[in-house]
PDB file of C-alpha atoms in Angstrom:
ATOM      1  CA  UNK M   1     103.575 102.266  81.269  1.00  0.00           C
ATOM      2  CA  UNK M   2     105.926 101.585  84.108  1.00  0.00           C
ATOM      3  CA  UNK M   3     109.639 102.151  84.372  1.00  0.00           C
ATOM      4  CA  UNK M   4     112.464 102.180  86.926  1.00  0.00           C
ATOM      5  CA  UNK M   5     115.010 104.926  87.275  1.00  0.00           C
ATOM      6  CA  UNK M   6     118.458 104.053  88.619  1.00  0.00           C
ATOM      7  CA  UNK M   7     119.806 107.105  90.421  1.00  0.00           C
ATOM      8  CA  UNK M   8     123.351 107.701  91.540  1.00  0.00           C
ATOM      9  CA  UNK M   9     123.873 109.713  94.740  1.00  0.00           C
ATOM     10  CA  UNK M  10     126.093 112.719  94.122  1.00  0.00           C
ATOM     11  CA  UNK M  11     127.286 112.985  97.703  1.00  0.00           C
ATOM     12  CA  UNK M  12     130.171 115.318  96.825  1.00  0.00           C
ATOM     13  CA  UNK M  13     127.741 118.083  95.891  1.00  0.00           C
ATOM     14  CA  UNK M  14     125.717 118.486  99.117  1.00  0.00           C
ATOM     15  CA  UNK M  15     126.044 115.293 101.127  1.00  0.00           C
ATOM     16  CA  UNK M  16     123.806 112.259 101.436  1.00  0.00           C
ATOM     17  CA  UNK M  17     121.308 113.167 104.202  1.00  0.00           C
ATOM     18  CA  UNK M  18     117.728 113.372 102.952  1.00  0.00           C
ATOM     19  CA  UNK M  19     114.591 114.458 104.885  1.00  0.00           C
ATOM     20  CA  UNK M  20     112.226 111.497 105.390  1.00  0.00           C
ATOM     21  CA  UNK M  21     109.479 113.648 103.875  1.00  0.00           C
ATOM     22  CA  UNK M  22     110.604 114.114 100.296  1.00  0.00           C
ATOM     23  CA  UNK M  23     107.523 112.930  98.365  1.00  0.00           C
ATOM     24  CA  UNK M  24     106.169 116.391  97.570  1.00  0.00           C
ATOM     25  CA  UNK M  25     109.537 117.580  96.205  1.00  0.00           C
ATOM     26  CA  UNK M  26     109.911 114.390  94.187  1.00  0.00           C
ATOM     27  CA  UNK M  27     106.413 114.855  92.711  1.00  0.00           C
ATOM     28  CA  UNK M  28     107.308 118.467  91.817  1.00  0.00           C
ATOM     29  CA  UNK M  29     110.446 117.245  89.997  1.00  0.00           C
ATOM     30  CA  UNK M  30     108.452 114.711  87.974  1.00  0.00           C
ATOM     31  CA  UNK M  31     105.980 117.440  86.917  1.00  0.00           C
ATOM     32  CA  UNK M  32     108.901 119.754  85.931  1.00  0.00           C
ATOM     33  CA  UNK M  33     110.410 117.002  83.749  1.00  0.00           C
ATOM     34  CA  UNK M  34     107.104 116.417  82.002  1.00  0.00           C
ATOM     35  CA  UNK M  35     106.525 120.159  81.577  1.00  0.00           C
ATOM     36  CA  UNK M  36     109.984 120.732  80.055  1.00  0.00           C
ATOM     37  CA  UNK M  37     109.352 118.035  77.482  1.00  0.00           C
ATOM     38  CA  UNK M  38     105.894 119.318  76.544  1.00  0.00           C
ATOM     39  CA  UNK M  39     104.552 122.304  78.439  1.00  0.00           C
ATOM     40  CA  UNK M  40     100.980 121.687  77.280  1.00  0.00           C
ATOM     41  CA  UNK M  41     101.020 118.066  78.486  1.00  0.00           C
ATOM     42  CA  UNK M  42     102.768 118.885  81.790  1.00  0.00           C
ATOM     43  CA  UNK M  43     100.473 121.810  82.547  1.00  0.00           C
ATOM     44  CA  UNK M  44      97.342 119.811  81.662  1.00  0.00           C
ATOM     45  CA  UNK M  45      98.488 116.946  83.924  1.00  0.00           C
ATOM     46  CA  UNK M  46      99.291 119.257  86.806  1.00  0.00           C
ATOM     47  CA  UNK M  47      96.255 121.509  86.567  1.00  0.00           C
ATOM     48  CA  UNK M  48      93.567 119.187  85.288  1.00  0.00           C
ATOM     49  CA  UNK M  49      94.484 115.561  84.787  1.00  0.00           C
ATOM     50  CA  UNK M  50      91.532 113.349  83.928  1.00  0.00           C
ATOM     51  CA  UNK M  51      88.261 115.007  84.951  1.00  0.00           C
ATOM     52  CA  UNK M  52      84.667 113.822  85.122  1.00  0.00           C
ATOM     53  CA  UNK M  53      81.823 115.380  87.106  1.00  0.00           C
ATOM     54  CA  UNK M  54      84.287 117.710  88.900  1.00  0.00           C
ATOM     55  CA  UNK M  55      86.375 114.733  90.059  1.00  0.00           C
ATOM     56  CA  UNK M  56      90.006 114.657  89.050  1.00  0.00           C
ATOM     57  CA  UNK M  57      92.699 112.000  88.873  1.00  0.00           C
ATOM     58  CA  UNK M  58      96.227 112.231  87.443  1.00  0.00           C
ATOM     59  CA  UNK M  59      96.474 108.414  86.946  1.00  0.00           C
ATOM     60  CA  UNK M  60     100.157 108.118  87.699  1.00  0.00           C
ATOM     61  CA  UNK M  61     102.092 107.254  90.820  1.00  0.00           C
ATOM     62  CA  UNK M  62     105.620 106.633  91.996  1.00  0.00           C
ATOM     63  CA  UNK M  63     107.367 104.643  94.687  1.00  0.00           C
ATOM     64  CA  UNK M  64     109.396 105.699  97.682  1.00  0.00           C
ATOM     65  CA  UNK M  65     113.058 105.840  96.892  1.00  0.00           C
ATOM     66  CA  UNK M  66     114.298 102.281  97.071  1.00  0.00           C
ATOM     67  CA  UNK M  67     117.472 102.528  99.216  1.00  0.00           C
ATOM     68  CA  UNK M  68     119.449  99.341  99.946  1.00  0.00           C
ATOM     69  CA  UNK M  69     121.618 100.771 102.719  1.00  0.00           C
ATOM     70  CA  UNK M  70     120.741 103.707 104.992  1.00  0.00           C
ATOM     71  CA  UNK M  71     120.488 104.834 108.585  1.00  0.00           C
ATOM     72  CA  UNK M  72     117.775 106.956 110.200  1.00  0.00           C
ATOM     73  CA  UNK M  73     118.872 110.062 112.133  1.00  0.00           C
ATOM     74  CA  UNK M  74     115.802 111.699 113.668  1.00  0.00           C
ATOM     75  CA  UNK M  75     113.660 112.967 110.783  1.00  0.00           C
ATOM     76  CA  UNK M  76     116.491 112.373 108.300  1.00  0.00           C
ATOM     77  CA  UNK M  77     117.838 109.423 106.313  1.00  0.00           C
ATOM     78  CA  UNK M  78     121.515 109.119 105.553  1.00  0.00           C
ATOM     79  CA  UNK M  79     121.881 107.212 102.291  1.00  0.00           C
ATOM     80  CA  UNK M  80     124.834 104.858 102.529  1.00  0.00           C
ATOM     81  CA  UNK M  81     124.414 103.132  99.149  1.00  0.00           C
ATOM     82  CA  UNK M  82     125.923 104.557  95.942  1.00  0.00           C
ATOM     83  CA  UNK M  83     122.687 104.130  94.001  1.00  0.00           C
ATOM     84  CA  UNK M  84     118.955 104.176  94.725  1.00  0.00           C
ATOM     85  CA  UNK M  85     115.999 103.345  92.475  1.00  0.00           C
ATOM     86  CA  UNK M  86     112.603 104.839  91.781  1.00  0.00           C
ATOM     87  CA  UNK M  87     109.557 103.283  90.097  1.00  0.00           C
ATOM     88  CA  UNK M  88     107.335 105.608  88.079  1.00  0.00           C
ATOM     89  CA  UNK M  89     104.007 104.297  86.788  1.00  0.00           C
ATOM     90  CA  UNK M  90     101.410 105.751  84.399  1.00  0.00           C
ATOM     91  CA  UNK M  91      98.142 104.150  83.480  1.00  0.00           C
ATOM     92  CA  UNK M  92      98.917 102.754  80.008  1.00  0.00           C
ATOM     93  CA  UNK M  93      99.023 105.301  77.230  1.00  0.00           C
ATOM     94  CA  UNK M  94     101.284 103.468  74.797  1.00  0.00           C
ATOM     95  CA  UNK M  95     101.545 106.404  72.368  1.00  0.00           C
ATOM     96  CA  UNK M  96     103.426 108.584  74.877  1.00  0.00           C
ATOM     97  CA  UNK M  97     105.717 105.876  76.321  1.00  0.00           C
ATOM     98  CA  UNK M  98     108.867 106.647  74.245  1.00  0.00           C
ATOM     99  CA  UNK M  99     108.309 110.348  74.773  1.00  0.00           C
ATOM    100  CA  UNK M 100     107.976 110.093  78.559  1.00  0.00           C
ATOM    101  CA  UNK M 101     110.904 107.674  79.017  1.00  0.00           C
ATOM    102  CA  UNK M 102     113.134 109.914  76.904  1.00  0.00           C
ATOM    103  CA  UNK M 103     112.363 112.902  79.126  1.00  0.00           C
ATOM    104  CA  UNK M 104     113.853 111.253  82.225  1.00  0.00           C
ATOM    105  CA  UNK M 105     117.147 110.196  80.658  1.00  0.00           C
ATOM    106  CA  UNK M 106     120.372 111.919  81.837  1.00  0.00           C
ATOM    107  CA  UNK M 107     118.592 114.086  84.385  1.00  0.00           C
ATOM    108  CA  UNK M 108     120.227 115.752  87.371  1.00  0.00           C
ATOM    109  CA  UNK M 109     118.155 117.007  90.325  1.00  0.00           C
ATOM    110  CA  UNK M 110     118.227 117.830  94.049  1.00  0.00           C
ATOM    111  CA  UNK M 111     115.783 116.818  96.780  1.00  0.00           C
ATOM    112  CA  UNK M 112     115.616 118.171 100.299  1.00  0.00           C
ATOM    113  CA  UNK M 113     114.734 121.127 102.493  1.00  0.00           C
ATOM    114  CA  UNK M 114     116.474 124.005 104.205  1.00  0.00           C
ATOM    115  CA  UNK M 115     118.455 121.723 106.509  1.00  0.00           C
ATOM    116  CA  UNK M 116     119.743 119.032 104.154  1.00  0.00           C
ATOM    117  CA  UNK M 117     119.691 118.087 100.470  1.00  0.00           C
ATOM    118  CA  UNK M 118     120.859 115.234  98.227  1.00  0.00           C
ATOM    119  CA  UNK M 119     121.752 115.544  94.549  1.00  0.00           C
ATOM    120  CA  UNK M 120     120.913 112.683  92.203  1.00  0.00           C
ATOM    121  CA  UNK M 121     121.739 111.811  88.614  1.00  0.00           C
ATOM    122  CA  UNK M 122     119.746 109.428  86.437  1.00  0.00           C
ATOM    123  CA  UNK M 123     122.158 106.666  85.485  1.00  0.00           C
ATOM    124  CA  UNK M 124     119.693 104.541  83.523  1.00  0.00           C
ATOM    125  CA  UNK M 125     116.010 103.980  82.873  1.00  0.00           C
ATOM    126  CA  UNK M 126     114.472 100.548  82.406  1.00  0.00           C
ATOM    127  CA  UNK M 127     111.029  99.834  81.077  1.00  0.00           C
ATOM    128  CA  UNK M 128     109.431  97.259  83.384  1.00  0.00           C
ATOM    129  CA  UNK M 129     107.681  94.329  81.642  1.00  0.00           C
ATOM    130  CA  UNK M 130     103.908  94.139  81.465  1.00  0.00           C
ATOM    131  CA  UNK M 131     102.073  91.565  83.526  1.00  0.00           C
ATOM    132  CA  UNK M 132      98.895  89.543  83.114  1.00  0.00           C
ATOM    133  CA  UNK M 133      95.997  90.464  85.373  1.00  0.00           C
ATOM    134  CA  UNK M 134      93.688  87.903  86.899  1.00  0.00           C
ATOM    135  CA  UNK M 135      90.718  88.082  89.287  1.00  0.00           C
ATOM    136  CA  UNK M 136      92.903  87.667  92.405  1.00  0.00           C
ATOM    137  CA  UNK M 137      96.334  89.237  92.811  1.00  0.00           C
ATOM    138  CA  UNK M 138      98.713  89.990  95.639  1.00  0.00           C
ATOM    139  CA  UNK M 139     100.413  93.361  95.960  1.00  0.00           C
ATOM    140  CA  UNK M 140     103.091  94.943  98.140  1.00  0.00           C
ATOM    141  CA  UNK M 141     103.136  98.709  98.716  1.00  0.00           C
ATOM    142  CA  UNK M 142     106.125 100.682  97.371  1.00  0.00           C
ATOM    143  CA  UNK M 143     104.663 103.902  98.823  1.00  0.00           C
ATOM    144  CA  UNK M 144     101.944 104.303 101.459  1.00  0.00           C
ATOM    145  CA  UNK M 145      98.254 103.960 100.554  1.00  0.00           C
ATOM    146  CA  UNK M 146      96.238 107.011 101.556  1.00  0.00           C
ATOM    147  CA  UNK M 147      92.445 107.022 101.892  1.00  0.00           C
ATOM    148  CA  UNK M 148      90.274 109.383 103.907  1.00  0.00           C
ATOM    149  CA  UNK M 149      86.632 109.538 104.865  1.00  0.00           C
ATOM    150  CA  UNK M 150      84.469 112.532 105.741  1.00  0.00           C
ATOM    151  CA  UNK M 151      82.856 112.031 109.137  1.00  0.00           C
ATOM    152  CA  UNK M 152      81.066 115.369 109.412  1.00  0.00           C
ATOM    153  CA  UNK M 153      80.494 118.489 107.371  1.00  0.00           C
ATOM    154  CA  UNK M 154      82.641 120.719 109.546  1.00  0.00           C
ATOM    155  CA  UNK M 155      85.083 118.079 110.757  1.00  0.00           C
ATOM    156  CA  UNK M 156      88.451 117.078 109.244  1.00  0.00           C
ATOM    157  CA  UNK M 157      88.480 113.877 107.243  1.00  0.00           C
ATOM    158  CA  UNK M 158      89.505 110.624 108.922  1.00  0.00           C
ATOM    159  CA  UNK M 159      92.578 108.882 107.501  1.00  0.00           C
ATOM    160  CA  UNK M 160      91.591 105.240 106.961  1.00  0.00           C
ATOM    161  CA  UNK M 161      93.717 102.218 107.790  1.00  0.00           C
ATOM    162  CA  UNK M 162      93.623  99.068 105.597  1.00  0.00           C
ATOM    163  CA  UNK M 163      92.442  97.274 108.763  1.00  0.00           C
ATOM    164  CA  UNK M 164      89.305  99.444 108.882  1.00  0.00           C
ATOM    165  CA  UNK M 165      86.158  97.755 107.571  1.00  0.00           C
ATOM    166  CA  UNK M 166      85.367 100.766 105.343  1.00  0.00           C
ATOM    167  CA  UNK M 167      88.771 100.517 103.561  1.00  0.00           C
ATOM    168  CA  UNK M 168      87.569  97.851 101.157  1.00  0.00           C
ATOM    169  CA  UNK M 169      84.511  99.877 100.104  1.00  0.00           C
ATOM    170  CA  UNK M 170      86.611 103.027  99.595  1.00  0.00           C
ATOM    171  CA  UNK M 171      89.156 101.156  97.512  1.00  0.00           C
ATOM    172  CA  UNK M 172      86.499  99.780  95.194  1.00  0.00           C
ATOM    173  CA  UNK M 173      84.768 103.170  94.821  1.00  0.00           C
ATOM    174  CA  UNK M 174      88.106 104.875  94.055  1.00  0.00           C
ATOM    175  CA  UNK M 175      89.007 102.296  91.364  1.00  0.00           C
ATOM    176  CA  UNK M 176      85.574 102.674  89.745  1.00  0.00           C
ATOM    177  CA  UNK M 177      85.998 106.442  89.609  1.00  0.00           C
ATOM    178  CA  UNK M 178      89.411 106.148  87.985  1.00  0.00           C
ATOM    179  CA  UNK M 179      88.009 103.751  85.382  1.00  0.00           C
ATOM    180  CA  UNK M 180      85.113 106.109  84.611  1.00  0.00           C
ATOM    181  CA  UNK M 181      87.418 109.077  84.256  1.00  0.00           C
ATOM    182  CA  UNK M 182      89.945 107.410  81.941  1.00  0.00           C
ATOM    183  CA  UNK M 183      87.478 105.568  79.673  1.00  0.00           C
ATOM    184  CA  UNK M 184      84.590 108.075  79.947  1.00  0.00           C
ATOM    185  CA  UNK M 185      82.182 105.195  80.339  1.00  0.00           C
ATOM    186  CA  UNK M 186      80.502 103.200  83.092  1.00  0.00           C
ATOM    187  CA  UNK M 187      82.157  99.999  84.388  1.00  0.00           C
ATOM    188  CA  UNK M 188      80.448  96.733  83.605  1.00  0.00           C
ATOM    189  CA  UNK M 189      77.507  96.074  85.977  1.00  0.00           C
ATOM    190  CA  UNK M 190      78.661  92.461  86.096  1.00  0.00           C
ATOM    191  CA  UNK M 191      81.867  93.334  87.929  1.00  0.00           C
ATOM    192  CA  UNK M 192      81.787  92.222  91.561  1.00  0.00           C
ATOM    193  CA  UNK M 193      82.951  94.557  94.387  1.00  0.00           C
ATOM    194  CA  UNK M 194      86.692  94.541  94.890  1.00  0.00           C
ATOM    195  CA  UNK M 195      87.645  92.528  97.959  1.00  0.00           C
ATOM    196  CA  UNK M 196      90.712  93.163 100.142  1.00  0.00           C
ATOM    197  CA  UNK M 197      92.535  90.670 102.292  1.00  0.00           C
ATOM    198  CA  UNK M 198      95.466  91.869 104.358  1.00  0.00           C
ATOM    199  CA  UNK M 199      98.620  89.737 104.223  1.00  0.00           C
ATOM    200  CA  UNK M 200     100.595  91.773 106.763  1.00  0.00           C
ATOM    201  CA  UNK M 201      99.969  94.181 109.598  1.00  0.00           C
ATOM    202  CA  UNK M 202      99.545  97.720 108.148  1.00  0.00           C
ATOM    203  CA  UNK M 203     102.336 100.087 109.172  1.00  0.00           C
ATOM    204  CA  UNK M 204     101.371 103.751 109.442  1.00  0.00           C
ATOM    205  CA  UNK M 205     103.588 106.302 107.764  1.00  0.00           C
ATOM    206  CA  UNK M 206     102.835 109.975 108.155  1.00  0.00           C
ATOM    207  CA  UNK M 207     103.980 112.165 105.256  1.00  0.00           C
ATOM    208  CA  UNK M 208     104.438 115.919 105.554  1.00  0.00           C
ATOM    209  CA  UNK M 209     103.439 117.882 102.495  1.00  0.00           C
ATOM    210  CA  UNK M 210     104.821 121.384 101.725  1.00  0.00           C
ATOM    211  CA  UNK M 211     106.935 121.628 104.889  1.00  0.00           C
ATOM    212  CA  UNK M 212     107.895 125.140 106.051  1.00  0.00           C
ATOM    213  CA  UNK M 213     105.046 126.723 104.047  1.00  0.00           C
ATOM    214  CA  UNK M 214     101.532 127.979 104.991  1.00  0.00           C
ATOM    215  CA  UNK M 215     100.122 124.997 103.068  1.00  0.00           C
ATOM    216  CA  UNK M 216     101.837 122.482 105.347  1.00  0.00           C
ATOM    217  CA  UNK M 217      99.756 119.381 106.019  1.00  0.00           C
ATOM    218  CA  UNK M 218     100.296 115.822 107.219  1.00  0.00           C
ATOM    219  CA  UNK M 219      98.780 112.704 105.657  1.00  0.00           C
ATOM    220  CA  UNK M 220      98.775 109.274 107.259  1.00  0.00           C
ATOM    221  CA  UNK M 221      99.207 106.428 104.762  1.00  0.00           C
ATOM    222  CA  UNK M 222      99.874 102.752 105.280  1.00  0.00           C
ATOM    223  CA  UNK M 223     102.460 100.266 104.052  1.00  0.00           C
ATOM    224  CA  UNK M 224     101.346  96.645 103.821  1.00  0.00           C
ATOM    225  CA  UNK M 225     100.921  93.546 101.724  1.00  0.00           C
ATOM    226  CA  UNK M 226      97.433  92.746 100.535  1.00  0.00           C
ATOM    227  CA  UNK M 227      95.390  90.561  98.227  1.00  0.00           C
ATOM    228  CA  UNK M 228      92.814  92.058  95.918  1.00  0.00           C
ATOM    229  CA  UNK M 229      89.993  90.085  94.327  1.00  0.00           C
ATOM    230  CA  UNK M 230      87.853  91.762  91.653  1.00  0.00           C
ATOM    231  CA  UNK M 231      87.615  92.696  88.006  1.00  0.00           C
ATOM    232  CA  UNK M 232      91.031  92.320  86.296  1.00  0.00           C
ATOM    233  CA  UNK M 233      90.436  95.706  84.626  1.00  0.00           C
ATOM    234  CA  UNK M 234      90.292  97.370  88.037  1.00  0.00           C
ATOM    235  CA  UNK M 235      93.320  95.518  89.366  1.00  0.00           C
ATOM    236  CA  UNK M 236      95.209  96.766  86.304  1.00  0.00           C
ATOM    237  CA  UNK M 237      94.141 100.279  87.240  1.00  0.00           C
ATOM    238  CA  UNK M 238      95.399  99.696  90.798  1.00  0.00           C
ATOM    239  CA  UNK M 239      98.791  98.519  89.566  1.00  0.00           C
ATOM    240  CA  UNK M 240      99.469 101.243  87.014  1.00  0.00           C
ATOM    241  CA  UNK M 241      97.627 104.272  88.478  1.00  0.00           C
ATOM    242  CA  UNK M 242      97.962 103.455  92.189  1.00  0.00           C
ATOM    243  CA  UNK M 243      95.747 102.411  95.050  1.00  0.00           C
ATOM    244  CA  UNK M 244      93.829 105.010  97.025  1.00  0.00           C
ATOM    245  CA  UNK M 245      94.007 108.782  96.711  1.00  0.00           C
ATOM    246  CA  UNK M 246      96.589 111.469  95.679  1.00  0.00           C
ATOM    247  CA  UNK M 247      98.757 108.926  93.850  1.00  0.00           C
ATOM    248  CA  UNK M 248     100.548 111.669  91.934  1.00  0.00           C
ATOM    249  CA  UNK M 249     101.950 112.932  95.270  1.00  0.00           C
ATOM    250  CA  UNK M 250     103.685 109.603  95.824  1.00  0.00           C
ATOM    251  CA  UNK M 251     100.974 107.494  97.466  1.00  0.00           C
ATOM    252  CA  UNK M 252      99.623 104.053  96.628  1.00  0.00           C
ATOM    253  CA  UNK M 253     102.353 102.675  94.329  1.00  0.00           C
ATOM    254  CA  UNK M 254     102.296  98.857  94.489  1.00  0.00           C
ATOM    255  CA  UNK M 255     104.159  95.939  92.932  1.00  0.00           C
ATOM    256  CA  UNK M 256     102.995  92.405  92.388  1.00  0.00           C
ATOM    257  CA  UNK M 257     103.888  90.261  95.396  1.00  0.00           C
TER     258      UNK M 257
END
């Protein structure tokens, strides 16, 4: 299930300058919408998601705001266009599709921090068509891919670039875990390891989470174009649920390139 929200910028309310780090607030808004429609579903998704052997995935992701005209002012973005768009993607659960899409219609919300905010209204929502998955597909990131690796028991994890040799292995392992958690079964032993071929130079993008709070942290993700070769079932998981980790915080959303 994948849809696009067309958002109008309500600049008369509080301006049009948005912090560059808005992903956490946007994720919080998505959870609130889901919780208002069905508190049990929203709470379960937020608190538990899909769980297996103490591992947890939410199996949804969303893009950066797609802004056609803007200018960067320090750590802020002034939105110059009247509308922006947002892609929201859930791993397919067809039974809840009409319910979820209906929740997002006619919404009004505000993103920002103490210094600047922008108000948005949902003008329209469009269900994006399904696609066919093959053994080799090309993708373009709509939000940065985040993967990390533990390098020592008492050391912080290392944020991994798509150019790092270990990236491919981590991507494959992550997709297998998502498959296991959703289907509650083991992937086919005949599936070959997922291969990654970069089609562009990865561009690092550091995202601040929970700014101005004691839980503040920074995560380095990467924007790029890449080709994946592997089991079509896993490439479908990558497309709908996201590539890499913490997809529900706005990481790893991709489109077919």
